[in-house]
Amino acid sequence: MGSHHGRLSIRKDPFGTTPEGAGVDVYTFSNGRVTVSMLTWGATIQRVETPDRRGRTENISLGFDNLPDYAKLSPYFGATIGRYGNRIAKGQFSIDGNKYQIPVNDGENALHGGTLGFDKKVWKAKVVQTSSHVGVAFTYVSPDGEMGFPGTLTTTVTYTLDFDDDLRIDYHATVAGKPTVLNLTNHVYFNLAGEGSGSIEGHVLELNAPSYTPVDSGLIPTGEIAPVAGTPFDFRRPTAIGKRLREDHPQLVIGRGYDHNFVLGGKAGHDGLRFAGRFTDPGSGRTVSVRTAEPGAQFYSGNFLDGTFQGIGGKTYRQGDAFAFETQHFPDSPNQPNFPSTVLRPGQTYSTRTIYSFGTK
Ligand code: GLA
């Protein structure tokens, strides 16, 4: 889809108040074609409205219309995830011989930063607007020892939209006092036919991933980097998500579908990014392509959406009604010496970028 020249706009409205009395706002920014709504709660993407191939605009992102549902029920819908996206085995790791314990919240493991991760914090927001971009810079300061993680971590995640219908996410963080581990991502769930419209099994997926990291029964990587060739994990050619979802591959049984970290192939371009994956809904024609500076991405086929709550449009979300594609370092890296390091030390700057490009086909 070529770039166009509409008008960039942004507005801020009150969204709710936490039980502790903190105000939460919703920022809505648009380029005249794509419109994104984000909450200061969890620096959360609440809505993403994009046109289909006939120009009909719909919200394609799963979410809620009220703060209590986000606080009580959300399986990380649209949230910024930290300090550590995905799992740390038993919530334990050590840095320089010092042992740390994160409160476990996924069986015996820690998931997405522990019981009270960045997705459940109120972030400070600052509007970003230039002639080419509009969006919000969200900042959160995590004190030393929060959720068991060492060091005071200052994180700024900037979400901006441009005239190419690119939603760019820039992550920056620094730590003071002690080294920490860090793996930031966003957990947006999409259904390109429209939020609440049914299954995504007919969406076609293409992944730039020659291998993936198999997991044990607790979804912790075994440490192996396994080739996708000849398995249902091979999406190097565009393939419908549902095509092999019910095969008896042990990894699909363990994950109740796809819930795996894919190892991205090839080299980054001059902008430091490489193509990670593209999702296409043949019905509406909507596409989302993802480029990232991260070495991996978790492709999650919405396996744990279990029909227990209703989303923003009033529809019940059931298994497979959305997918998530979380760009990241590999799960459990703090305990896996052969995975790229996730340690951040005082004096270093953590800096990474992921772009979701919306289009039609
Ligand atoms: C990630 C995890 C999944 C699940 C979802 C949220 O994708 O890998 O197992 O926890 O988050 O429910």
Short mmCIF file of C-alpha atoms and ligand atoms in Angstrom, two decimals:
data_model
loop_
_atom_site.label_atom_id
_atom_site.label_comp_id
_atom_site.label_asym_id
_atom_site.label_seq_id
_atom_site.Cartn_x
_atom_site.Cartn_y
_atom_site.Cartn_z
CA MET A 1 0.00 0.00 0.00
CA GLY A 2 1.53 3.33 -1.02
CA SER A 3 1.87 6.20 1.35
CA HIS A 4 -0.81 8.84 1.40
CA HIS A 5 -1.16 12.29 2.80
CA GLY A 6 -3.99 12.75 5.20
CA ARG A 7 -3.79 14.63 8.43
CA LEU A 8 -2.11 13.41 11.60
CA SER A 9 -4.22 13.79 14.73
CA ILE A 10 -4.14 12.81 18.38
CA ARG A 11 -6.52 13.25 21.28
CA LYS A 12 -6.57 12.27 24.95
CA ASP A 13 -9.62 11.18 26.95
CA PRO A 14 -10.09 9.81 30.46
CA PHE A 15 -10.52 6.00 30.48
CA GLY A 16 -10.89 5.08 34.16
CA THR A 17 -9.43 5.12 37.63
CA THR A 18 -7.49 2.30 39.33
CA PRO A 19 -8.63 1.04 42.77
CA GLU A 20 -5.60 2.96 44.14
CA GLY A 21 -7.04 6.17 42.65
CA ALA A 22 -4.71 6.66 39.68
CA GLY A 23 -6.28 8.13 36.55
CA VAL A 24 -5.90 6.18 33.30
CA ASP A 25 -6.14 7.91 29.93
CA VAL A 26 -6.77 6.72 26.41
CA TYR A 27 -4.81 8.37 23.57
CA THR A 28 -6.27 8.02 20.07
CA PHE A 29 -4.00 8.83 17.14
CA SER A 30 -4.64 8.61 13.44
CA ASN A 31 -3.17 9.29 10.01
CA GLY A 32 -6.64 9.61 8.51
CA ARG A 33 -6.73 5.96 7.46
CA VAL A 34 -5.40 3.89 10.39
CA THR A 35 -6.47 4.83 13.92
CA VAL A 36 -4.83 3.47 17.08
CA SER A 37 -6.09 3.83 20.66
CA MET A 38 -3.66 3.30 23.54
CA LEU A 39 -4.12 3.27 27.30
CA THR A 40 -1.69 4.53 29.91
CA TRP A 41 -2.63 1.27 31.75
CA GLY A 42 0.10 -1.14 30.64
CA ALA A 43 0.98 1.13 27.68
CA THR A 44 -1.72 -0.96 26.04
CA ILE A 45 -2.90 -0.99 22.42
CA GLN A 46 -6.69 -1.01 22.92
CA ARG A 47 -7.95 -0.59 19.33
CA VAL A 48 -6.43 -0.61 15.84
CA GLU A 49 -8.81 0.43 13.10
CA THR A 50 -7.72 -0.32 9.55
CA PRO A 51 -9.56 -0.44 6.20
CA ASP A 52 -10.19 -3.70 4.35
CA ARG A 53 -9.63 -3.99 0.60
CA ARG A 54 -12.98 -2.29 -0.03
CA GLY A 55 -12.10 0.56 2.30
CA ARG A 56 -14.35 -0.60 5.14
CA THR A 57 -12.74 0.21 8.48
CA GLU A 58 -12.90 -2.12 11.48
CA ASN A 59 -11.12 -2.66 14.78
CA ILE A 60 -8.75 -5.63 14.37
CA SER A 61 -7.26 -5.68 17.90
CA LEU A 62 -8.71 -7.60 20.86
CA GLY A 63 -9.39 -5.59 24.00
CA PHE A 64 -11.91 -4.30 26.52
CA ASP A 65 -13.98 -1.14 26.81
CA ASN A 66 -13.32 -0.68 30.54
CA LEU A 67 -10.41 -0.64 32.99
CA PRO A 68 -11.73 -3.25 35.51
CA ASP A 69 -11.80 -5.91 32.75
CA TYR A 70 -8.19 -5.08 31.81
CA ALA A 71 -7.13 -5.32 35.46
CA LYS A 72 -9.01 -8.57 36.21
CA LEU A 73 -9.36 -10.58 33.01
CA SER A 74 -6.88 -9.54 30.37
CA PRO A 75 -4.55 -12.19 28.89
CA TYR A 76 -2.15 -9.31 28.16
CA PHE A 77 -4.34 -7.82 25.38
CA GLY A 78 -2.22 -5.21 23.59
CA ALA A 79 -0.03 -4.65 26.63
CA THR A 80 3.61 -3.64 26.80
CA ILE A 81 5.31 -6.57 28.53
CA GLY A 82 8.21 -6.31 31.01
CA ARG A 83 10.59 -6.72 32.55
CA TYR A 84 10.77 -10.12 30.94
CA GLY A 85 8.49 -11.15 28.07
CA ASN A 86 7.63 -14.87 28.03
CA ARG A 87 8.89 -17.40 30.57
CA ILE A 88 11.71 -17.71 33.09
CA ALA A 89 11.97 -21.29 34.42
CA LYS A 90 10.79 -21.45 38.05
CA GLY A 91 11.15 -17.65 38.09
CA GLN A 92 14.82 -18.11 38.96
CA PHE A 93 18.07 -16.87 37.48
CA SER A 94 21.40 -15.46 38.56
CA ILE A 95 23.60 -12.61 37.36
CA ASP A 96 27.28 -12.46 38.40
CA GLY A 97 26.60 -15.23 40.94
CA ASN A 98 23.69 -13.37 42.63
CA LYS A 99 20.43 -15.33 42.70
CA TYR A 100 17.05 -13.77 41.99
CA GLN A 101 13.47 -15.07 42.35
CA ILE A 102 10.51 -13.72 40.35
CA PRO A 103 7.05 -14.60 41.74
CA VAL A 104 5.73 -17.46 39.59
CA ASN A 105 2.38 -17.03 37.80
CA ASP A 106 2.29 -19.79 35.15
CA GLY A 107 2.46 -23.17 36.87
CA GLU A 108 5.92 -23.28 38.39
CA ASN A 109 7.30 -20.62 36.01
CA ALA A 110 7.28 -16.82 35.75
CA LEU A 111 5.46 -15.44 32.68
CA HIS A 112 5.61 -11.91 31.26
CA GLY A 113 7.40 -10.32 34.22
CA GLY A 114 5.65 -12.09 37.12
CA THR A 115 2.38 -11.45 38.95
CA LEU A 116 2.44 -7.65 38.57
CA GLY A 117 4.31 -6.93 35.37
CA PHE A 118 4.56 -3.75 33.30
CA ASP A 119 1.18 -4.64 31.73
CA LYS A 120 -0.48 -3.80 35.08
CA LYS A 121 1.27 -0.47 35.71
CA VAL A 122 0.11 3.05 34.89
CA TRP A 123 2.69 4.60 32.57
CA LYS A 124 3.47 8.30 32.11
CA ALA A 125 2.52 9.49 28.63
CA LYS A 126 3.90 12.21 26.37
CA VAL A 127 2.48 13.06 22.96
CA VAL A 128 4.92 12.73 20.06
CA GLN A 129 4.02 14.63 16.91
CA THR A 130 6.16 15.60 13.93
CA SER A 131 5.26 16.29 10.29
CA SER A 132 5.59 12.55 9.55
CA HIS A 133 4.69 10.72 12.80
CA VAL A 134 2.11 10.84 15.55
CA GLY A 135 1.91 8.80 18.74
CA VAL A 136 2.79 8.53 22.39
CA ALA A 137 5.99 7.96 24.41
CA PHE A 138 5.23 5.93 27.52
CA THR A 139 7.63 5.86 30.49
CA TYR A 140 7.70 3.62 33.53
CA VAL A 141 10.32 3.51 36.30
CA SER A 142 10.55 0.08 37.92
CA PRO A 143 12.21 0.20 41.33
CA ASP A 144 15.10 -2.07 42.36
CA GLY A 145 13.62 -5.38 43.53
CA GLU A 146 10.21 -4.94 41.91
CA MET A 147 8.91 -8.44 41.05
CA GLY A 148 12.30 -9.66 42.28
CA PHE A 149 14.28 -8.05 39.44
CA PRO A 150 17.51 -6.23 40.37
CA GLY A 151 18.30 -2.59 39.58
CA THR A 152 16.15 0.50 39.02
CA LEU A 153 14.97 0.27 35.43
CA THR A 154 13.75 3.28 33.46
CA THR A 155 11.85 2.24 30.34
CA THR A 156 10.43 4.39 27.55
CA VAL A 157 8.39 2.77 24.81
CA THR A 158 7.33 5.05 21.96
CA TYR A 159 4.47 4.06 19.66
CA THR A 160 4.13 6.13 16.48
CA LEU A 161 2.09 5.93 13.30
CA ASP A 162 3.19 7.36 9.94
CA PHE A 163 1.65 7.88 6.48
CA ASP A 164 2.78 4.41 5.32
CA ASP A 165 0.41 2.82 7.89
CA ASP A 166 3.43 1.67 9.89
CA LEU A 167 2.97 1.41 13.65
CA ARG A 168 6.52 1.68 14.98
CA ILE A 169 7.49 0.63 18.49
CA ASP A 170 10.79 1.99 19.86
CA TYR A 171 11.97 0.49 23.12
CA HIS A 172 14.62 2.18 25.29
CA ALA A 173 15.77 1.30 28.79
CA THR A 174 18.59 1.91 31.22
CA VAL A 175 19.29 0.32 34.59
CA ALA A 176 20.88 1.89 37.66
CA GLY A 177 22.52 0.25 40.67
CA LYS A 178 22.66 -3.39 39.52
CA PRO A 179 22.58 -5.34 36.27
CA THR A 180 19.20 -6.83 35.34
CA VAL A 181 17.61 -9.00 32.66
CA LEU A 182 15.23 -7.46 30.18
CA ASN A 183 13.01 -8.68 27.34
CA LEU A 184 10.40 -6.11 26.30
CA THR A 185 7.63 -6.78 23.82
CA ASN A 186 4.03 -5.94 23.00
CA HIS A 187 1.27 -8.54 23.29
CA VAL A 188 -1.27 -7.21 20.79
CA TYR A 189 -3.75 -9.83 19.52
CA PHE A 190 -5.10 -9.38 15.99
CA ASN A 191 -7.98 -10.81 14.05
CA LEU A 192 -7.62 -9.26 10.60
CA ALA A 193 -11.25 -10.01 9.73
CA GLY A 194 -12.27 -7.82 12.67
CA GLU A 195 -12.11 -8.28 16.45
CA GLY A 196 -14.71 -10.82 17.61
CA SER A 197 -15.44 -12.12 14.09
CA GLY A 198 -14.46 -15.76 14.72
CA SER A 199 -11.44 -17.93 14.04
CA ILE A 200 -8.09 -16.88 12.57
CA GLU A 201 -7.39 -20.40 11.29
CA GLY A 202 -7.98 -19.20 7.74
CA HIS A 203 -5.38 -16.42 8.02
CA VAL A 204 -2.31 -17.14 5.92
CA LEU A 205 1.06 -16.82 7.64
CA GLU A 206 4.52 -16.40 6.20
CA LEU A 207 7.44 -16.51 8.65
CA ASN A 208 11.08 -15.70 8.09
CA ALA A 209 12.05 -18.51 10.46
CA PRO A 210 14.20 -21.50 9.49
CA SER A 211 14.13 -22.78 13.09
CA TYR A 212 12.32 -22.56 16.40
CA THR A 213 12.95 -23.33 20.07
CA PRO A 214 11.07 -26.49 21.16
CA VAL A 215 9.68 -26.49 24.70
CA ASP A 216 9.01 -28.87 27.58
CA SER A 217 5.56 -29.44 29.09
CA GLY A 218 5.80 -26.13 31.03
CA LEU A 219 6.60 -24.29 27.75
CA ILE A 220 10.22 -23.71 28.80
CA PRO A 221 12.72 -24.10 25.93
CA THR A 222 14.72 -27.31 25.99
CA GLY A 223 17.71 -25.31 24.70
CA GLU A 224 17.54 -26.91 21.28
CA ILE A 225 17.32 -24.77 18.11
CA ALA A 226 15.34 -27.09 15.83
CA PRO A 227 14.92 -26.73 12.07
CA VAL A 228 11.29 -26.20 10.96
CA ALA A 229 11.76 -28.19 7.73
CA GLY A 230 9.31 -31.07 7.47
CA THR A 231 7.27 -29.95 10.52
CA PRO A 232 4.02 -27.99 11.04
CA PHE A 233 6.31 -25.14 12.16
CA ASP A 234 7.50 -24.49 8.62
CA PHE A 235 5.81 -21.25 7.49
CA ARG A 236 8.59 -20.19 5.14
CA ARG A 237 6.01 -20.43 2.36
CA PRO A 238 2.67 -18.74 3.09
CA THR A 239 0.40 -21.36 4.74
CA ALA A 240 -2.99 -21.16 6.46
CA ILE A 241 -2.59 -21.18 10.25
CA GLY A 242 -5.24 -23.91 10.62
CA LYS A 243 -3.81 -26.23 7.99
CA ARG A 244 -1.60 -28.27 10.34
CA LEU A 245 -2.88 -27.06 13.72
CA ARG A 246 -4.46 -30.43 14.57
CA GLU A 247 -1.53 -32.61 13.58
CA ASP A 248 -0.12 -34.89 16.28
CA HIS A 249 3.30 -33.21 16.39
CA PRO A 250 4.26 -33.37 20.11
CA GLN A 251 5.11 -29.65 20.17
CA LEU A 252 1.61 -28.73 18.96
CA VAL A 253 0.11 -30.98 21.63
CA ILE A 254 2.23 -29.37 24.39
CA GLY A 255 1.32 -25.85 23.26
CA ARG A 256 -2.35 -26.68 22.52
CA GLY A 257 -1.52 -25.17 19.16
CA TYR A 258 1.23 -22.72 18.24
CA ASP A 259 2.82 -21.03 21.25
CA HIS A 260 6.46 -21.09 20.25
CA ASN A 261 9.46 -18.87 19.78
CA PHE A 262 10.62 -18.74 16.16
CA VAL A 263 14.25 -17.97 15.40
CA LEU A 264 14.36 -15.36 12.65
CA GLY A 265 16.52 -15.93 9.61
CA GLY A 266 18.79 -13.78 7.46
CA LYS A 267 20.51 -10.55 8.33
CA ALA A 268 19.15 -7.19 9.38
CA GLY A 269 18.92 -4.47 6.71
CA HIS A 270 20.62 -1.06 6.89
CA ASP A 271 17.86 0.08 9.27
CA GLY A 272 18.74 -2.72 11.72
CA LEU A 273 15.46 -4.51 11.05
CA ARG A 274 14.56 -7.69 9.25
CA PHE A 275 11.33 -9.12 7.99
CA ALA A 276 9.84 -11.43 10.64
CA GLY A 277 6.41 -12.41 9.36
CA ARG A 278 3.29 -11.49 7.45
CA PHE A 279 -0.33 -12.37 8.25
CA THR A 280 -3.02 -12.13 5.57
CA ASP A 281 -6.77 -12.55 5.90
CA PRO A 282 -7.96 -13.74 2.48
CA GLY A 283 -11.54 -12.62 3.19
CA SER A 284 -11.02 -8.96 4.04
CA GLY A 285 -7.67 -8.68 2.28
CA ARG A 286 -6.12 -7.12 5.39
CA THR A 287 -2.43 -7.81 5.99
CA VAL A 288 0.00 -7.06 8.77
CA SER A 289 3.75 -7.38 8.18
CA VAL A 290 6.23 -7.30 11.01
CA ARG A 291 9.84 -6.13 10.92
CA THR A 292 12.05 -6.22 13.99
CA ALA A 293 15.52 -5.81 15.43
CA GLU A 294 14.84 -8.75 17.78
CA PRO A 295 16.24 -12.25 17.11
CA GLY A 296 12.93 -14.07 17.71
CA ALA A 297 9.15 -13.89 17.79
CA GLN A 298 6.54 -15.85 19.73
CA PHE A 299 3.74 -16.94 17.44
CA TYR A 300 0.72 -17.70 19.63
CA SER A 301 -2.49 -18.98 18.04
CA GLY A 302 -4.82 -17.82 20.84
CA ASN A 303 -4.93 -21.27 22.44
CA PHE A 304 -5.93 -20.14 25.92
CA LEU A 305 -8.81 -17.88 24.87
CA ASP A 306 -11.51 -20.04 26.43
CA GLY A 307 -14.84 -18.28 26.01
CA THR A 308 -14.94 -16.93 29.56
CA PHE A 309 -15.25 -13.24 28.75
CA GLN A 310 -16.46 -10.73 26.22
CA GLY A 311 -14.35 -8.22 24.42
CA ILE A 312 -14.72 -4.63 23.35
CA GLY A 313 -17.36 -5.33 20.68
CA GLY A 314 -19.50 -7.51 23.00
CA LYS A 315 -18.47 -10.83 21.42
CA THR A 316 -17.12 -13.79 23.41
CA TYR A 317 -13.53 -14.69 22.55
CA ARG A 318 -12.94 -18.40 22.00
CA GLN A 319 -9.87 -20.52 21.24
CA GLY A 320 -8.19 -19.41 18.02
CA ASP A 321 -10.14 -16.15 17.68
CA ALA A 322 -6.91 -14.14 17.43
CA PHE A 323 -3.17 -14.50 17.09
CA ALA A 324 -0.31 -12.76 18.84
CA PHE A 325 3.15 -12.24 17.38
CA GLU A 326 5.50 -11.08 20.10
CA THR A 327 8.93 -10.02 18.85
CA GLN A 328 11.48 -10.86 21.53
CA HIS A 329 14.70 -12.43 22.75
CA PHE A 330 14.21 -16.13 23.35
CA PRO A 331 12.20 -17.37 26.35
CA ASP A 332 14.19 -18.31 29.47
CA SER A 333 17.38 -16.76 28.07
CA PRO A 334 18.65 -15.96 31.61
CA ASN A 335 19.01 -19.76 32.11
CA GLN A 336 20.06 -20.74 28.59
CA PRO A 337 23.76 -20.07 27.98
CA ASN A 338 23.51 -20.72 24.21
CA PHE A 339 20.73 -18.13 23.63
CA PRO A 340 21.53 -14.43 22.96
CA SER A 341 22.01 -12.60 26.28
CA THR A 342 19.24 -10.52 27.87
CA VAL A 343 21.45 -8.94 30.54
CA LEU A 344 21.46 -5.14 30.76
CA ARG A 345 24.18 -3.49 32.82
CA PRO A 346 24.41 0.00 34.32
CA GLY A 347 25.90 2.32 31.69
CA GLN A 348 24.43 0.32 28.77
CA THR A 349 21.36 1.38 26.80
CA TYR A 350 18.76 -1.14 25.74
CA SER A 351 17.36 -0.09 22.39
CA THR A 352 15.21 -2.10 20.01
CA ARG A 353 12.49 -1.56 17.45
CA THR A 354 9.56 -3.43 15.93
CA ILE A 355 7.25 -2.21 13.15
CA TYR A 356 3.76 -3.48 12.37
CA SER A 357 2.82 -2.45 8.81
CA PHE A 358 -0.87 -2.55 7.94
CA GLY A 359 -2.07 -3.05 4.39
CA THR A 360 -4.45 -4.85 2.06
CA LYS A 361 -3.98 -7.34 -0.70
C1 GLA B 1 2.17 -15.84 25.58
C2 GLA B 1 2.47 -17.15 26.15
C3 GLA B 1 1.23 -17.96 26.11
C4 GLA B 1 0.11 -17.27 26.84
C5 GLA B 1 -0.12 -15.94 26.30
C6 GLA B 1 -1.14 -15.19 27.12
O1 GLA B 1 1.92 -15.93 24.24
O2 GLA B 1 3.51 -17.81 25.50
O3 GLA B 1 1.47 -19.19 26.68
O4 GLA B 1 0.45 -17.13 28.18
O5 GLA B 1 1.10 -15.23 26.30
O6 GLA B 1 -2.18 -15.98 27.57
#
